[in-house]
mmCIF file with all atom_site columns, C-alpha atoms in Angstrom:
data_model
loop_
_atom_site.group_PDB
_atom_site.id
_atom_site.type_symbol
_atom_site.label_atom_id
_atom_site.label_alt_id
_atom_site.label_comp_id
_atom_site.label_asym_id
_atom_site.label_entity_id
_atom_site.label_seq_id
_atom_site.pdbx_PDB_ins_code
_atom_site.Cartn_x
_atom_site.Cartn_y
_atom_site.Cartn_z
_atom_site.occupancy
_atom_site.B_iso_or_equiv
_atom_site.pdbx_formal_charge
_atom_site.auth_seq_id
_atom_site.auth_comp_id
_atom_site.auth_asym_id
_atom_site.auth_atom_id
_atom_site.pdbx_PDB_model_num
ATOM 1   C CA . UNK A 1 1   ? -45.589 51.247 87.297  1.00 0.00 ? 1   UNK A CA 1
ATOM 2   C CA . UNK A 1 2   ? -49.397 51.729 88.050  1.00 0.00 ? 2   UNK A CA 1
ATOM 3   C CA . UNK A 1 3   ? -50.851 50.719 91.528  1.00 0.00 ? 3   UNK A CA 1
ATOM 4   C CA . UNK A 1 4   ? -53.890 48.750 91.542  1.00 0.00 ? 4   UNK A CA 1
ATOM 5   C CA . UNK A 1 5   ? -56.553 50.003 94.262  1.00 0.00 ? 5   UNK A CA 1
ATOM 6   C CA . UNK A 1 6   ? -59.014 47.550 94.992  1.00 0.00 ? 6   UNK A CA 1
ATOM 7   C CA . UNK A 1 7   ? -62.305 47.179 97.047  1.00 0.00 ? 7   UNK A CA 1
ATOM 8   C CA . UNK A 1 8   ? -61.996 48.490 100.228 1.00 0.00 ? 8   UNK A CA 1
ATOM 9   C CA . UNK A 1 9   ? -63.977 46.649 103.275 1.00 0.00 ? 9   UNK A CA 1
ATOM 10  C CA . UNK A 1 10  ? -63.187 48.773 106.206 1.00 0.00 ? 10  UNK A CA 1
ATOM 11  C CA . UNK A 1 11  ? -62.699 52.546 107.761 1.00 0.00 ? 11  UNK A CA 1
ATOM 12  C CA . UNK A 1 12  ? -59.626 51.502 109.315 1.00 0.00 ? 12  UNK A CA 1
ATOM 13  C CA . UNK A 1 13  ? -56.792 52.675 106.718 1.00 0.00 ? 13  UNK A CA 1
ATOM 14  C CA . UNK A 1 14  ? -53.691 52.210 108.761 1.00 0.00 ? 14  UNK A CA 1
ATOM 15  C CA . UNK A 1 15  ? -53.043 49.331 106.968 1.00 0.00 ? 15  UNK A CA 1
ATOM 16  C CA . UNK A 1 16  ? -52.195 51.372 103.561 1.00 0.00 ? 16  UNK A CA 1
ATOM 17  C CA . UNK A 1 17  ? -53.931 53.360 101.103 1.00 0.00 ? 17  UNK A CA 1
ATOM 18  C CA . UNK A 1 18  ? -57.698 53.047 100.421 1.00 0.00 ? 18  UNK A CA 1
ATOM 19  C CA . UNK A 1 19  ? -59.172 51.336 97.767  1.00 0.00 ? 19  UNK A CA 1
ATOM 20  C CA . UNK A 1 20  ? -60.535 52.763 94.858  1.00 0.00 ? 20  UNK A CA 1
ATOM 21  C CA . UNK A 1 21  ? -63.090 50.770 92.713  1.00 0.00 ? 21  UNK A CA 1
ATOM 22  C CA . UNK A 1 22  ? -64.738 51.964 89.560  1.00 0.00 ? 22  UNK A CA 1
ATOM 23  C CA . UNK A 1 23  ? -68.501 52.869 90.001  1.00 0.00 ? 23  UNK A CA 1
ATOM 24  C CA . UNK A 1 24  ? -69.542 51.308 86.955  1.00 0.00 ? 24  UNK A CA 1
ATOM 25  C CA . UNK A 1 25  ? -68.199 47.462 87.596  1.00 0.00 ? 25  UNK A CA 1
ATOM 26  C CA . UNK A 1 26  ? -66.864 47.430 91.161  1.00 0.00 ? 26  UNK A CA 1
ATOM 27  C CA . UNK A 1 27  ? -63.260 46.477 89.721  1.00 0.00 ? 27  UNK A CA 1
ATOM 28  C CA . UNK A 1 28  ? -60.574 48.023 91.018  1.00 0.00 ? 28  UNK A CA 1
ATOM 29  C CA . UNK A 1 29  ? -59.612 51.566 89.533  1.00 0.00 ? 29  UNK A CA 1
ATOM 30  C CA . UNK A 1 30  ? -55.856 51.316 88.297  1.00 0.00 ? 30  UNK A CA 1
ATOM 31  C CA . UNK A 1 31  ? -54.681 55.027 89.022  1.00 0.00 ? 31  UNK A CA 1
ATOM 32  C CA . UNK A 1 32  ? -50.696 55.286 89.241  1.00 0.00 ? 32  UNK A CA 1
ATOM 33  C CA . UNK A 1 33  ? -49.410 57.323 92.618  1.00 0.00 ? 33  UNK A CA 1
ATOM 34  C CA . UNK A 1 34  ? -47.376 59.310 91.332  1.00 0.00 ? 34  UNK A CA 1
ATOM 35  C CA . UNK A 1 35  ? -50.373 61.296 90.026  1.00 0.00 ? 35  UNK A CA 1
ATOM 36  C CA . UNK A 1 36  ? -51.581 61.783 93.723  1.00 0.00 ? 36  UNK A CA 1
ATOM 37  C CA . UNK A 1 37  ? -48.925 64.481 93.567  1.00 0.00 ? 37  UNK A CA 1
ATOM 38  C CA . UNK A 1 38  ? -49.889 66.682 96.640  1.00 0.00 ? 38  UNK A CA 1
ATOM 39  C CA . UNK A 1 39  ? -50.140 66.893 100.715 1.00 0.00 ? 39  UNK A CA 1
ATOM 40  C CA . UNK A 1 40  ? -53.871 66.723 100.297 1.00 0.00 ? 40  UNK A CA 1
ATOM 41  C CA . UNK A 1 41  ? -54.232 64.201 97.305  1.00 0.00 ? 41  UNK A CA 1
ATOM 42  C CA . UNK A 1 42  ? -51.732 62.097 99.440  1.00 0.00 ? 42  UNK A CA 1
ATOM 43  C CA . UNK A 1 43  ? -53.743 62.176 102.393 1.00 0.00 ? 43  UNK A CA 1
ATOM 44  C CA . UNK A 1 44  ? -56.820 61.256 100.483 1.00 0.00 ? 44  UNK A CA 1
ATOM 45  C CA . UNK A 1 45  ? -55.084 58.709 99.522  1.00 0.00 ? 45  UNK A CA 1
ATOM 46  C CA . UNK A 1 46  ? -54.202 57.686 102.988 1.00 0.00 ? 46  UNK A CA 1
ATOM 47  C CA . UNK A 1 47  ? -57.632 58.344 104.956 1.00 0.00 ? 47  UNK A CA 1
ATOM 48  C CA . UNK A 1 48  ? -60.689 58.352 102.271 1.00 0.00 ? 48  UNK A CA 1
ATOM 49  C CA . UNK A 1 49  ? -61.132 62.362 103.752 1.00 0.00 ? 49  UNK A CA 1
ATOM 50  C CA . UNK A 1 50  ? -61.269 65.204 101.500 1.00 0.00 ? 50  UNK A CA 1
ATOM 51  C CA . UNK A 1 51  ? -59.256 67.735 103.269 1.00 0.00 ? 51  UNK A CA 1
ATOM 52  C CA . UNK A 1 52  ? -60.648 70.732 100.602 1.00 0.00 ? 52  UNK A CA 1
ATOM 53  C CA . UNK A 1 53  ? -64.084 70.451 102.568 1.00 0.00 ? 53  UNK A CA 1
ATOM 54  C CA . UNK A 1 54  ? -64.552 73.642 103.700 1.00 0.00 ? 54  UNK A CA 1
ATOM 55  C CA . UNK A 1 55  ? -61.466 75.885 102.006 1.00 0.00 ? 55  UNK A CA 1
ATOM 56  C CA . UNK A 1 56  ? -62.995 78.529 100.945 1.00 0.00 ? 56  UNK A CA 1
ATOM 57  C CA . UNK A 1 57  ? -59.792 78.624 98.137  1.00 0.00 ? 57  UNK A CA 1
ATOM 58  C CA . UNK A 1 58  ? -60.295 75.114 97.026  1.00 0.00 ? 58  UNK A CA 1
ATOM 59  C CA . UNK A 1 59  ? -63.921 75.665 96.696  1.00 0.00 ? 59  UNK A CA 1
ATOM 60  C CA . UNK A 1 60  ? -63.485 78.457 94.205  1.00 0.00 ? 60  UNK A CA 1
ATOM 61  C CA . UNK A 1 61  ? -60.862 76.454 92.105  1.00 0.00 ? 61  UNK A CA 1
ATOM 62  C CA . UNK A 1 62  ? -63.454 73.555 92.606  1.00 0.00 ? 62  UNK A CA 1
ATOM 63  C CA . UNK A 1 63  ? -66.429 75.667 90.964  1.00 0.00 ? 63  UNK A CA 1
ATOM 64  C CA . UNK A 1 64  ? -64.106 76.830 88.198  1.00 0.00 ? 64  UNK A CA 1
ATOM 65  C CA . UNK A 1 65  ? -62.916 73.286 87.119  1.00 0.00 ? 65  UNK A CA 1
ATOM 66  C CA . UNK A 1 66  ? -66.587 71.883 87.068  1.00 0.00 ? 66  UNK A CA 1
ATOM 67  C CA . UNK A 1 67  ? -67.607 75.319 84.722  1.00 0.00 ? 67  UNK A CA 1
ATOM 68  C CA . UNK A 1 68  ? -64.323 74.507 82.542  1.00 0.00 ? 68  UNK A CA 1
ATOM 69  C CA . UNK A 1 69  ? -65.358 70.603 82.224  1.00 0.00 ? 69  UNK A CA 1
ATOM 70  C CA . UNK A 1 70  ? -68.818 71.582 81.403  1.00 0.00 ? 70  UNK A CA 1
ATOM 71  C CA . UNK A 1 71  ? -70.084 69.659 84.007  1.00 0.00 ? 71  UNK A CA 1
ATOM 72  C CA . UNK A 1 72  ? -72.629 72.136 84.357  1.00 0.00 ? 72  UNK A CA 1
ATOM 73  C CA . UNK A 1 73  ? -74.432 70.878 81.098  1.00 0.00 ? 73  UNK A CA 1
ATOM 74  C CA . UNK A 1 74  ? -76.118 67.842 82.738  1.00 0.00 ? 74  UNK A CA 1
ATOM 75  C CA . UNK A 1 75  ? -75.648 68.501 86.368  1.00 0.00 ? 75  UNK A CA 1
ATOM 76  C CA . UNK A 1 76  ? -76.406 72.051 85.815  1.00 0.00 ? 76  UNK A CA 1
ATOM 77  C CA . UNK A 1 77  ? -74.665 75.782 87.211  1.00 0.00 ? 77  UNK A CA 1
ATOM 78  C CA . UNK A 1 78  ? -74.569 74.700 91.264  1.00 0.00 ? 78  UNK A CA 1
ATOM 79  C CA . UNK A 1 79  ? -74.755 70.560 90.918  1.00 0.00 ? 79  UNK A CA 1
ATOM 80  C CA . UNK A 1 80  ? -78.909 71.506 91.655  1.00 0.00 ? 80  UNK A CA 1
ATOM 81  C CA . UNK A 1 81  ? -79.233 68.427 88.671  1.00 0.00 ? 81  UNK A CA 1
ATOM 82  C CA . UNK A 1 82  ? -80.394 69.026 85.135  1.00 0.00 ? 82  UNK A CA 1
ATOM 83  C CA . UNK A 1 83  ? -80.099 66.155 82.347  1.00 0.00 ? 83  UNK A CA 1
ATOM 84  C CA . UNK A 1 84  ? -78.353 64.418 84.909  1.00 0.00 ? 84  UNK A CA 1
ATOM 85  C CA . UNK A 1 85  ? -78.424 64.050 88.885  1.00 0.00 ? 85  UNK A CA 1
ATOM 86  C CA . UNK A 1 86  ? -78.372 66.791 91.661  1.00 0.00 ? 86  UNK A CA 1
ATOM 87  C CA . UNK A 1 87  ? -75.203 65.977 93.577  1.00 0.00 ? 87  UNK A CA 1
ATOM 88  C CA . UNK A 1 88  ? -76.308 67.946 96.315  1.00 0.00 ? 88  UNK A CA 1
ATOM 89  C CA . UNK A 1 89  ? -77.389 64.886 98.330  1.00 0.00 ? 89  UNK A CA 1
ATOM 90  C CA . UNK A 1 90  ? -78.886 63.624 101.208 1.00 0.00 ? 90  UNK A CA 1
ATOM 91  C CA . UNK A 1 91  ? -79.705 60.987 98.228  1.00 0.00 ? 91  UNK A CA 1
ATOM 92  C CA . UNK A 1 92  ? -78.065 60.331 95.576  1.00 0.00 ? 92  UNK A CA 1
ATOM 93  C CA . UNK A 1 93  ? -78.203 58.539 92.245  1.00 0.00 ? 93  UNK A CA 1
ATOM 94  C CA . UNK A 1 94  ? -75.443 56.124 93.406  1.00 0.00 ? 94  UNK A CA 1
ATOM 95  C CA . UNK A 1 95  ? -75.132 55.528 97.087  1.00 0.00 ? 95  UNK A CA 1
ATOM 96  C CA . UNK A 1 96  ? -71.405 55.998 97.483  1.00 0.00 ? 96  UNK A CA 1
ATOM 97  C CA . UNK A 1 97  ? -71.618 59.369 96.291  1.00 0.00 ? 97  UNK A CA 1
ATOM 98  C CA . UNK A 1 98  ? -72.351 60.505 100.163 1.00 0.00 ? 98  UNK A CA 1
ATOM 99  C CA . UNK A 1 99  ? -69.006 59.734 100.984 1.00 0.00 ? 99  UNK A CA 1
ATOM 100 C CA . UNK A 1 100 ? -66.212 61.288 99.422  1.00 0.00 ? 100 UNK A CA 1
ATOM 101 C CA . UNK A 1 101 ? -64.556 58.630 98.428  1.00 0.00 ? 101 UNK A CA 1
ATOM 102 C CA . UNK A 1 102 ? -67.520 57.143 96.257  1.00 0.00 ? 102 UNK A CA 1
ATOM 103 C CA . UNK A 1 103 ? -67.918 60.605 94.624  1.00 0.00 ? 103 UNK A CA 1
ATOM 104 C CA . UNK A 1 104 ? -64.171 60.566 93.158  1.00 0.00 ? 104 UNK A CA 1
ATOM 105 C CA . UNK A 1 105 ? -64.477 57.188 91.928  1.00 0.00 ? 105 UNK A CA 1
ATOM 106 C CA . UNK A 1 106 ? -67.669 58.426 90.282  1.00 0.00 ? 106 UNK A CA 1
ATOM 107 C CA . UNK A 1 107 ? -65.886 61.238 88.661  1.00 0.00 ? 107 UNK A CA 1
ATOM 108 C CA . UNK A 1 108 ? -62.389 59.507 88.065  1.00 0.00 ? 108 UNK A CA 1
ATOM 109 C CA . UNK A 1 109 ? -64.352 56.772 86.125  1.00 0.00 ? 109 UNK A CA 1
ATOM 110 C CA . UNK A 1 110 ? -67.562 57.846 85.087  1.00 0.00 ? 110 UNK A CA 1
ATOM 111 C CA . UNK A 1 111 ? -71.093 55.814 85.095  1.00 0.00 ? 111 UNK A CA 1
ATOM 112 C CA . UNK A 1 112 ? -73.356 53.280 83.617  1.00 0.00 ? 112 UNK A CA 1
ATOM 113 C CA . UNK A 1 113 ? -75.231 56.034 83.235  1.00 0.00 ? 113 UNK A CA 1
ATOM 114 C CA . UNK A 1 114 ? -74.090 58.435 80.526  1.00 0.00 ? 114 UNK A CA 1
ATOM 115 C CA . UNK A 1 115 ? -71.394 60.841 82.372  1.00 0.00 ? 115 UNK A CA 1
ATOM 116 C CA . UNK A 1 116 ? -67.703 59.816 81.004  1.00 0.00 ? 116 UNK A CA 1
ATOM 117 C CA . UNK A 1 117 ? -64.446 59.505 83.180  1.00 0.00 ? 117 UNK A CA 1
ATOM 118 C CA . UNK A 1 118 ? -62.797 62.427 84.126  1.00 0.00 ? 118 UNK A CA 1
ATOM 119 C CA . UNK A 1 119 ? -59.588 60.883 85.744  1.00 0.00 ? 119 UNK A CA 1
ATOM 120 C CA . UNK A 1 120 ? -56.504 62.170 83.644  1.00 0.00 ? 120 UNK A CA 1
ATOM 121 C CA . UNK A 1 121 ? -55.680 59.646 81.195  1.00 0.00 ? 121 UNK A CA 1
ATOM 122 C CA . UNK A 1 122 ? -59.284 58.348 80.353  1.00 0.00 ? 122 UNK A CA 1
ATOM 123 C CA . UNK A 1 123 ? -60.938 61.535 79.544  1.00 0.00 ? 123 UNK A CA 1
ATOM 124 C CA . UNK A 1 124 ? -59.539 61.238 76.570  1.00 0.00 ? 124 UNK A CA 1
ATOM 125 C CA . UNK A 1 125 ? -57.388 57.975 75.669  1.00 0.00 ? 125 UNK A CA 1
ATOM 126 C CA . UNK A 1 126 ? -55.579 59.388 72.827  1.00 0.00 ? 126 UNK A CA 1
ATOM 127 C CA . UNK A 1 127 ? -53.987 61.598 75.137  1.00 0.00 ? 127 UNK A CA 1
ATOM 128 C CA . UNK A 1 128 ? -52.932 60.652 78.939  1.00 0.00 ? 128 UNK A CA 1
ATOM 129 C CA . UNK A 1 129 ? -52.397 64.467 80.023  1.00 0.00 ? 129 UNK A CA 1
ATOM 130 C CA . UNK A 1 130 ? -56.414 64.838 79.102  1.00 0.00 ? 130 UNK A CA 1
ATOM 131 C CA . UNK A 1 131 ? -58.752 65.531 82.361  1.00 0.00 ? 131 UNK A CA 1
ATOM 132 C CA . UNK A 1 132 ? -58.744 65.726 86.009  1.00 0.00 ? 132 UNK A CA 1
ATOM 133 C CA . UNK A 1 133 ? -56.010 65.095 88.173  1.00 0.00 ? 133 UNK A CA 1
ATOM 134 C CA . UNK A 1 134 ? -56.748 63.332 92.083  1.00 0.00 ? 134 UNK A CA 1
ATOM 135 C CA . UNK A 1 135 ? -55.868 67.204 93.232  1.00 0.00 ? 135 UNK A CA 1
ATOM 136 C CA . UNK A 1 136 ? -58.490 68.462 90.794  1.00 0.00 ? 136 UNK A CA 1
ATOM 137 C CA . UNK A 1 137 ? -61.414 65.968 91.975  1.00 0.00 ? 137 UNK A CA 1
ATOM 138 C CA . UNK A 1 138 ? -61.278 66.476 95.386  1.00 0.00 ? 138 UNK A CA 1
ATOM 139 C CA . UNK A 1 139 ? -61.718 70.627 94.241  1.00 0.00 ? 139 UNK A CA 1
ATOM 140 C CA . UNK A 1 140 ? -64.343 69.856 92.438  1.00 0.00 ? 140 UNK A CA 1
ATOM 141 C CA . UNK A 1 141 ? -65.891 67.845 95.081  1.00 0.00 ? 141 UNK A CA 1
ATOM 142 C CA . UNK A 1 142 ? -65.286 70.452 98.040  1.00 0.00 ? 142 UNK A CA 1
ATOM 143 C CA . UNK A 1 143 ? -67.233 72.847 95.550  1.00 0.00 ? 143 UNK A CA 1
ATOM 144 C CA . UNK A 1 144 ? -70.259 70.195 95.466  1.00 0.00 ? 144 UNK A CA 1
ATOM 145 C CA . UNK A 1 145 ? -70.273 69.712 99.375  1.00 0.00 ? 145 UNK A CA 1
ATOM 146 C CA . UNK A 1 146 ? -70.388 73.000 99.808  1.00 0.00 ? 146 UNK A CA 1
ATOM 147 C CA . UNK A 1 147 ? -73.497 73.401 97.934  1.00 0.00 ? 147 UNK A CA 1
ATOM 148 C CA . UNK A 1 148 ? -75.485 71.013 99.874  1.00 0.00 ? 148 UNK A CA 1
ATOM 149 C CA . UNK A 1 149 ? -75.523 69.678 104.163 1.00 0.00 ? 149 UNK A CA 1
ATOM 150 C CA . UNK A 1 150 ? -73.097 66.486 103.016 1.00 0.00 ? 150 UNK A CA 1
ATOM 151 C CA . UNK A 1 151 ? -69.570 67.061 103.693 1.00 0.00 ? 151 UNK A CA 1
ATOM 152 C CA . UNK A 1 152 ? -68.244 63.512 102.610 1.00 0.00 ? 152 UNK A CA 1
ATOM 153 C CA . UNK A 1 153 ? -65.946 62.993 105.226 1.00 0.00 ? 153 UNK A CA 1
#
C-alpha cells in the first residue's frame, strides 16, 4: 500500500502527516510509510522539522551520503554550488528549499532542472532498493544547514 502526500496549505500538522509534493509539478509525491522507518523520519513526517539540525552525528553521516551520491559534482565539496546551485541559502534556486520540507521534496524527486530523484525507488527504477531513504535525506540535509545560517525548521 503506498500513501499519497499531497499539497500541504498550513503549519498546523495536528491534523496528520504533512504533505509532500514533487518540486518539479506540484503533484503529490507518492512515498509509502513504511519507508519513514525511524523516530526522526517519523516525526518529520509528523511536524515538517528536521530533528538532525544540529547533531553533530547526523551531520557527519549527512556529509558522507552527499560525497557517496556524488552530489558534490554539481553542487560541489560543501553545497558552496558548482554546475548546479549553492544550497547554502538565504536564496535559493527554488524557494521551498529554505524550509526543510521543500529541500527533501527537492531531493526525494529531483528538478526541472537537471538533478535526478534521489528518493529510494526512483533513483534508479529498475531497482526499488536504489537511493536515499527519508532517514538518509534529512542527513544529508542537516549536513547542508549546517554549512550555511538556514536551519529549515
Amino acid at each position: 500500500m503506498t500513501l499519497i502526500l499531497g499539497v500541504c496549505t498550513t503549519n498546523a500538522f495536528a491534523d496528520g502527516p504533512i504533505s509532500l509534493v514533487d518540486t518539479q509539478s506540484g503533484a503529490p509525491l507518492a512515498i509509502a510509510p513504511d519507508q519513514f522507518d525511524t523516530p526522526q523520519a517519523k516525526e518529520f513526517l509528523a511536524t515538517g522539522k528536521n530533528p538532525y539540525v544540529g547533531d553533530d552525528a547526523a551531520i557527519k553521516r549527512g556529509n558522507k551520503i552527499f560525497q557517496l551520491y556524488s552530489c558534490t559534482q554539481c553542487h560541489g565539496a560543501d553545497a558552496q554550488g558548482q554546475v548546479g546551485p549553492s544550497l547554502h541559502g538565504p536564496d535559493f534556486h527554488y524557494a521551498k528549499d529554505a524550509t526543510n520540507k521543500g529541500m527533501f521534496e527537492t531531493i526525494w524527486h529531483g528538478t526541472n532542472g537537471g538533478m535526478g530523484a534521489k528518493g529510494k525507488g526512483l533513483m534508479d527504477p529498475s531497482d526499488p532498493d536504489n537511493g536515499l531513504s527519508p532517514d538518509d535525506v534529512l542527513k544529508v540535509i542537516a549536513w547542508v544547514r549546517s554549512k550555511g545560517t538556514t536551519t529549515g525548521n
